[in-house]
Structure formats: structure tokens, C-alpha cells
Amino acid sequence: MSRHRIRTAAAGAIILILALLGSATPASAGTLDVTCTPPSSVAVTYDPPLTASPQTVTSTTNQQYGPCVSASVPGLTSGSRFTVVTSSGLSCLELLAARPFGFTITWNTGQTSTISGNLVANLSGGVLTVTVTGTVTSGLFAGDTVVQQQVGAATDLTLCTLGQGTVSSHYGLVTLEITSV
């Protein structure tokens, strides 16, 4: 099967999974301050590519949020996050480890939201689902709760965890909800 057909099939599977997951979003007692839905996405590259053996790796993350809708900040329509991090002892197995996770979103309004939370990853059937739950610790929406979910095809990650390949990058569609408490 060609790479194009594999990617097309994977994209279709991702859209189906997101549709199914969309109905599984937990209800909250607060007010939804902002929601961002696909085509919101994240692309991460690894240099050198990840293997099953730990090594020093530079990860570059480019995350785009949008379209976003906010009842409390009507002009907020999109956001982004760009980071470059060098980590020692990184392997494809570490991508699946639960861990504390923080990041900052820069909104199209020029404001920022710094988020602190926990990351849980699940690899099943060649699909990687990464969920971050936490709170906005500073900036716009400070004190609000956050749920961000990323879903993407990860056949190369599956092979890497079995010691049969490498991971040079991955891509996922993102859903973000920030809710007042």
C-alpha cells in the first residue's frame, strides 16, 4: 500500500475517532471560556529520530489552535505554541509515560495562557491519544480547568516500541477546552 493511501486511511480513522470522542467529553459545572476544535493540530519533529534506546534528542513542537470560540473574549479565534526542547535519555517508550506537563498558548489577541497539568498517553491500534488535564496557572483564563486531547496515527511509534523502527515526527488533531470553575 502506498504512503499516500496509508496517510489517507489514517486521516479518515482520526476523523472517525475524534467524532466518537467528541461525545465522550466530560460535562463540567463551570462555563466554557474557550474551545478549539480541529483542524487545530500539533506537529512534533525529533532530531535525531527516536528509537527504543534512550538518547539525547531535540524535539520541535508546532501547535496551532483554531478555530477557537470564546464567549468571554469574543475576539479570540486562534492560538499557537512553538517550543524547541533538548532532552537526554529520550526514547519512543518515554512518549507513552504519564508525566507532569506544562505549556503556554499565545492567543491571536496577544494574550497568553500558561497551563500546568498531567499528560496521559495511550497507543492502541496504531492511534496515539494524548490527554492533558490541568489548570491555567497564569495569564488569560487563570484558575480555569483545561482538557486538551490530541489524536493521531502512530504506526511508526508502535513499530518503534517493538524495536523495529524510529519516530522522526508525529502529527495529531487537537481539541482544547478551557472551563471556568
Tab-separated table of C-alpha atoms in Angstrom:
chain	number	residue	atom	x	y	z
A	1	MET	CA	0.000	0.000	0.000
A	2	SER	CA	1.421	3.445	-0.876
A	3	ARG	CA	2.297	6.006	1.797
A	4	HIS	CA	-0.393	8.308	0.413
A	5	ARG	CA	-3.076	5.640	0.841
A	6	ILE	CA	-1.855	4.837	4.345
A	7	ARG	CA	-1.936	8.521	5.314
A	8	THR	CA	-5.381	8.957	3.762
A	9	ALA	CA	-6.691	5.925	5.664
A	10	ALA	CA	-5.073	7.174	8.872
A	11	ALA	CA	-6.617	10.632	8.436
A	12	GLY	CA	-10.039	9.045	7.968
A	13	ALA	CA	-9.551	6.951	11.105
A	14	ILE	CA	-8.534	10.048	13.070
A	15	ILE	CA	-11.635	11.946	11.985
A	16	LEU	CA	-13.832	8.994	12.995
A	17	ILE	CA	-12.105	8.705	16.376
A	18	LEU	CA	-12.465	12.436	17.021
A	19	ALA	CA	-16.153	12.271	16.184
A	20	LEU	CA	-16.594	9.415	18.636
A	21	LEU	CA	-14.506	11.126	21.316
A	22	GLY	CA	-16.390	14.381	20.887
A	23	SER	CA	-19.434	12.839	22.517
A	24	ALA	CA	-17.298	11.486	25.384
A	25	THR	CA	-16.173	14.899	26.651
A	26	PRO	CA	-16.900	15.089	30.371
A	27	ALA	CA	-19.553	17.558	31.474
A	28	SER	CA	-18.364	20.365	33.686
A	29	ALA	CA	-20.069	22.509	36.265
A	30	GLY	CA	-18.358	25.687	35.028
A	31	THR	CA	-18.719	27.883	31.985
A	32	LEU	CA	-16.785	27.026	28.852
A	33	ASP	CA	-14.446	30.020	28.392
A	34	VAL	CA	-12.835	28.793	25.170
A	35	THR	CA	-12.986	25.765	22.934
A	36	CYS	CA	-10.734	24.990	19.978
A	37	THR	CA	-11.515	22.137	17.603
A	38	PRO	CA	-9.899	20.507	14.564
A	39	PRO	CA	-8.329	21.444	12.314
A	40	SER	CA	-6.425	22.543	15.462
A	41	SER	CA	-3.293	20.411	15.290
A	42	VAL	CA	0.148	19.622	16.627
A	43	ALA	CA	3.257	18.569	14.719
A	44	VAL	CA	6.349	17.357	16.576
A	45	THR	CA	9.704	16.507	14.997
A	46	TYR	CA	12.606	14.666	16.635
A	47	ASP	CA	16.280	15.144	15.780
A	48	PRO	CA	17.706	12.539	15.703
A	49	PRO	CA	14.660	10.290	15.278
A	50	LEU	CA	13.506	8.466	18.399
A	51	THR	CA	14.463	4.828	18.834
A	52	ALA	CA	13.678	2.273	21.536
A	53	SER	CA	17.014	3.177	23.176
A	54	PRO	CA	17.351	6.406	25.189
A	55	GLN	CA	19.412	9.181	23.575
A	56	THR	CA	19.715	12.979	23.525
A	57	VAL	CA	17.014	14.345	21.216
A	58	THR	CA	15.832	17.822	20.196
A	59	SER	CA	12.034	17.995	19.942
A	60	THR	CA	10.378	20.803	17.999
A	61	THR	CA	6.658	21.328	18.635
A	62	ASN	CA	4.436	23.484	16.453
A	63	GLN	CA	0.868	23.588	17.717
A	64	GLN	CA	-1.892	25.588	16.063
A	65	TYR	CA	-5.252	26.190	17.757
A	66	GLY	CA	-8.201	27.222	15.655
A	67	PRO	CA	-10.952	27.652	15.045
A	68	CYS	CA	-11.493	28.742	18.641
A	69	VAL	CA	-14.655	30.172	20.155
A	70	SER	CA	-14.751	32.167	23.382
A	71	ALA	CA	-17.867	33.631	24.977
A	72	SER	CA	-15.814	35.691	27.444
A	73	VAL	CA	-13.225	37.007	24.910
A	74	PRO	CA	-15.160	37.436	21.627
A	75	GLY	CA	-12.080	38.436	19.581
A	76	LEU	CA	-10.223	35.237	20.477
A	77	THR	CA	-10.270	32.981	17.416
A	78	SER	CA	-6.928	31.152	17.408
A	79	GLY	CA	-3.723	30.472	19.286
A	80	SER	CA	-0.341	28.822	18.922
A	81	ARG	CA	2.508	27.174	20.785
A	82	PHE	CA	6.047	26.707	19.497
A	83	THR	CA	8.814	25.066	21.539
A	84	VAL	CA	12.229	23.563	20.975
A	85	VAL	CA	13.486	21.326	23.790
A	86	THR	CA	16.600	19.150	24.048
A	87	SER	CA	16.177	16.137	26.331
A	88	SER	CA	18.669	13.482	27.342
A	89	GLY	CA	17.515	9.894	27.741
A	90	LEU	CA	14.514	10.205	25.410
A	91	SER	CA	13.157	7.160	23.591
A	92	CYS	CA	9.874	6.343	21.891
A	93	LEU	CA	8.857	4.479	25.058
A	94	GLU	CA	9.014	7.734	27.083
A	95	LEU	CA	6.347	9.244	24.804
A	96	LEU	CA	3.880	6.851	26.396
A	97	ALA	CA	4.786	7.610	30.020
A	98	ALA	CA	2.343	9.586	32.170
A	99	ARG	CA	4.020	12.754	33.432
A	100	PRO	CA	3.557	16.361	34.553
A	101	PHE	CA	3.238	18.649	31.542
A	102	GLY	CA	3.147	22.405	31.096
A	103	PHE	CA	2.931	24.782	28.154
A	104	THR	CA	1.959	28.318	27.178
A	105	ILE	CA	-0.539	29.263	24.479
A	106	THR	CA	-0.187	32.624	22.750
A	107	TRP	CA	-3.622	33.758	21.578
A	108	ASN	CA	-4.336	35.859	18.479
A	109	THR	CA	-5.265	38.691	20.887
A	110	GLY	CA	-1.640	38.859	22.088
A	111	GLN	CA	-2.577	37.420	25.499
A	112	THR	CA	-1.121	34.186	26.856
A	113	SER	CA	-2.353	31.294	28.998
A	114	THR	CA	0.191	29.194	30.914
A	115	ILE	CA	-1.091	25.705	31.625
A	116	SER	CA	0.165	23.187	34.163
A	117	GLY	CA	-1.196	19.662	34.240
A	118	ASN	CA	-0.679	15.970	33.720
A	119	LEU	CA	-0.225	14.131	30.443
A	120	VAL	CA	-1.526	10.609	29.802
A	121	ALA	CA	-0.804	8.846	26.503
A	122	ASN	CA	-2.492	5.783	25.046
A	123	LEU	CA	-1.316	3.868	21.989
A	124	SER	CA	-3.908	1.483	20.586
A	125	GLY	CA	-4.385	0.099	17.105
A	126	GLY	CA	-1.780	2.424	15.615
A	127	VAL	CA	-3.513	5.522	17.033
A	128	LEU	CA	-1.893	7.726	19.686
A	129	THR	CA	-4.229	9.608	22.023
A	130	VAL	CA	-2.616	12.161	24.343
A	131	THR	CA	-4.741	13.844	27.009
A	132	VAL	CA	-3.568	16.748	29.160
A	133	THR	CA	-5.708	17.780	32.127
A	134	GLY	CA	-4.804	20.659	34.401
A	135	THR	CA	-5.318	24.332	35.138
A	136	VAL	CA	-4.405	27.714	33.716
A	137	THR	CA	-1.793	28.907	36.228
A	138	SER	CA	-1.317	32.415	34.825
A	139	GLY	CA	-2.495	34.755	32.104
A	140	LEU	CA	-5.824	34.725	30.324
A	141	PHE	CA	-8.316	32.346	31.997
A	142	ALA	CA	-6.122	31.959	35.139
A	143	GLY	CA	-7.718	29.474	37.547
A	144	ASP	CA	-9.735	27.705	34.833
A	145	THR	CA	-9.534	23.959	34.201
A	146	VAL	CA	-8.060	22.625	30.972
A	147	VAL	CA	-8.649	19.468	28.956
A	148	GLN	CA	-6.658	19.041	25.757
A	149	GLN	CA	-6.807	15.923	23.637
A	150	GLN	CA	-4.592	15.062	20.681
A	151	VAL	CA	-5.318	12.116	18.374
A	152	GLY	CA	-3.101	10.950	15.536
A	153	ALA	CA	-1.924	7.945	13.566
A	154	ALA	CA	1.151	6.371	15.137
A	155	THR	CA	2.106	3.221	13.249
A	156	ASP	CA	5.772	4.260	13.402
A	157	LEU	CA	5.507	4.684	17.192
A	158	THR	CA	4.019	1.198	17.502
A	159	LEU	CA	6.918	-0.252	15.495
A	160	CYS	CA	9.462	1.772	17.493
A	161	THR	CA	8.175	0.462	20.827
A	162	LEU	CA	8.748	-3.031	19.429
A	163	GLY	CA	12.329	-2.103	18.468
A	164	GLN	CA	11.503	-2.258	14.751
A	165	GLY	CA	11.771	1.343	13.646
A	166	THR	CA	12.192	5.009	14.530
A	167	VAL	CA	9.958	8.039	15.031
A	168	SER	CA	11.099	11.195	13.253
A	169	SER	CA	7.811	13.080	13.728
A	170	HIS	CA	4.168	12.776	14.597
A	171	TYR	CA	1.041	14.761	13.849
A	172	GLY	CA	-2.295	14.920	15.617
A	173	LEU	CA	-5.579	16.774	15.593
A	174	VAL	CA	-6.318	18.694	18.792
A	175	THR	CA	-9.383	19.591	20.816
A	176	LEU	CA	-8.954	22.098	23.674
A	177	GLU	CA	-11.464	23.162	26.314
A	178	ILE	CA	-10.797	25.772	28.989
A	179	THR	CA	-13.590	25.986	31.565
A	180	SER	CA	-14.129	28.346	34.484
A	181	VAL	CA	-14.627	26.671	37.871
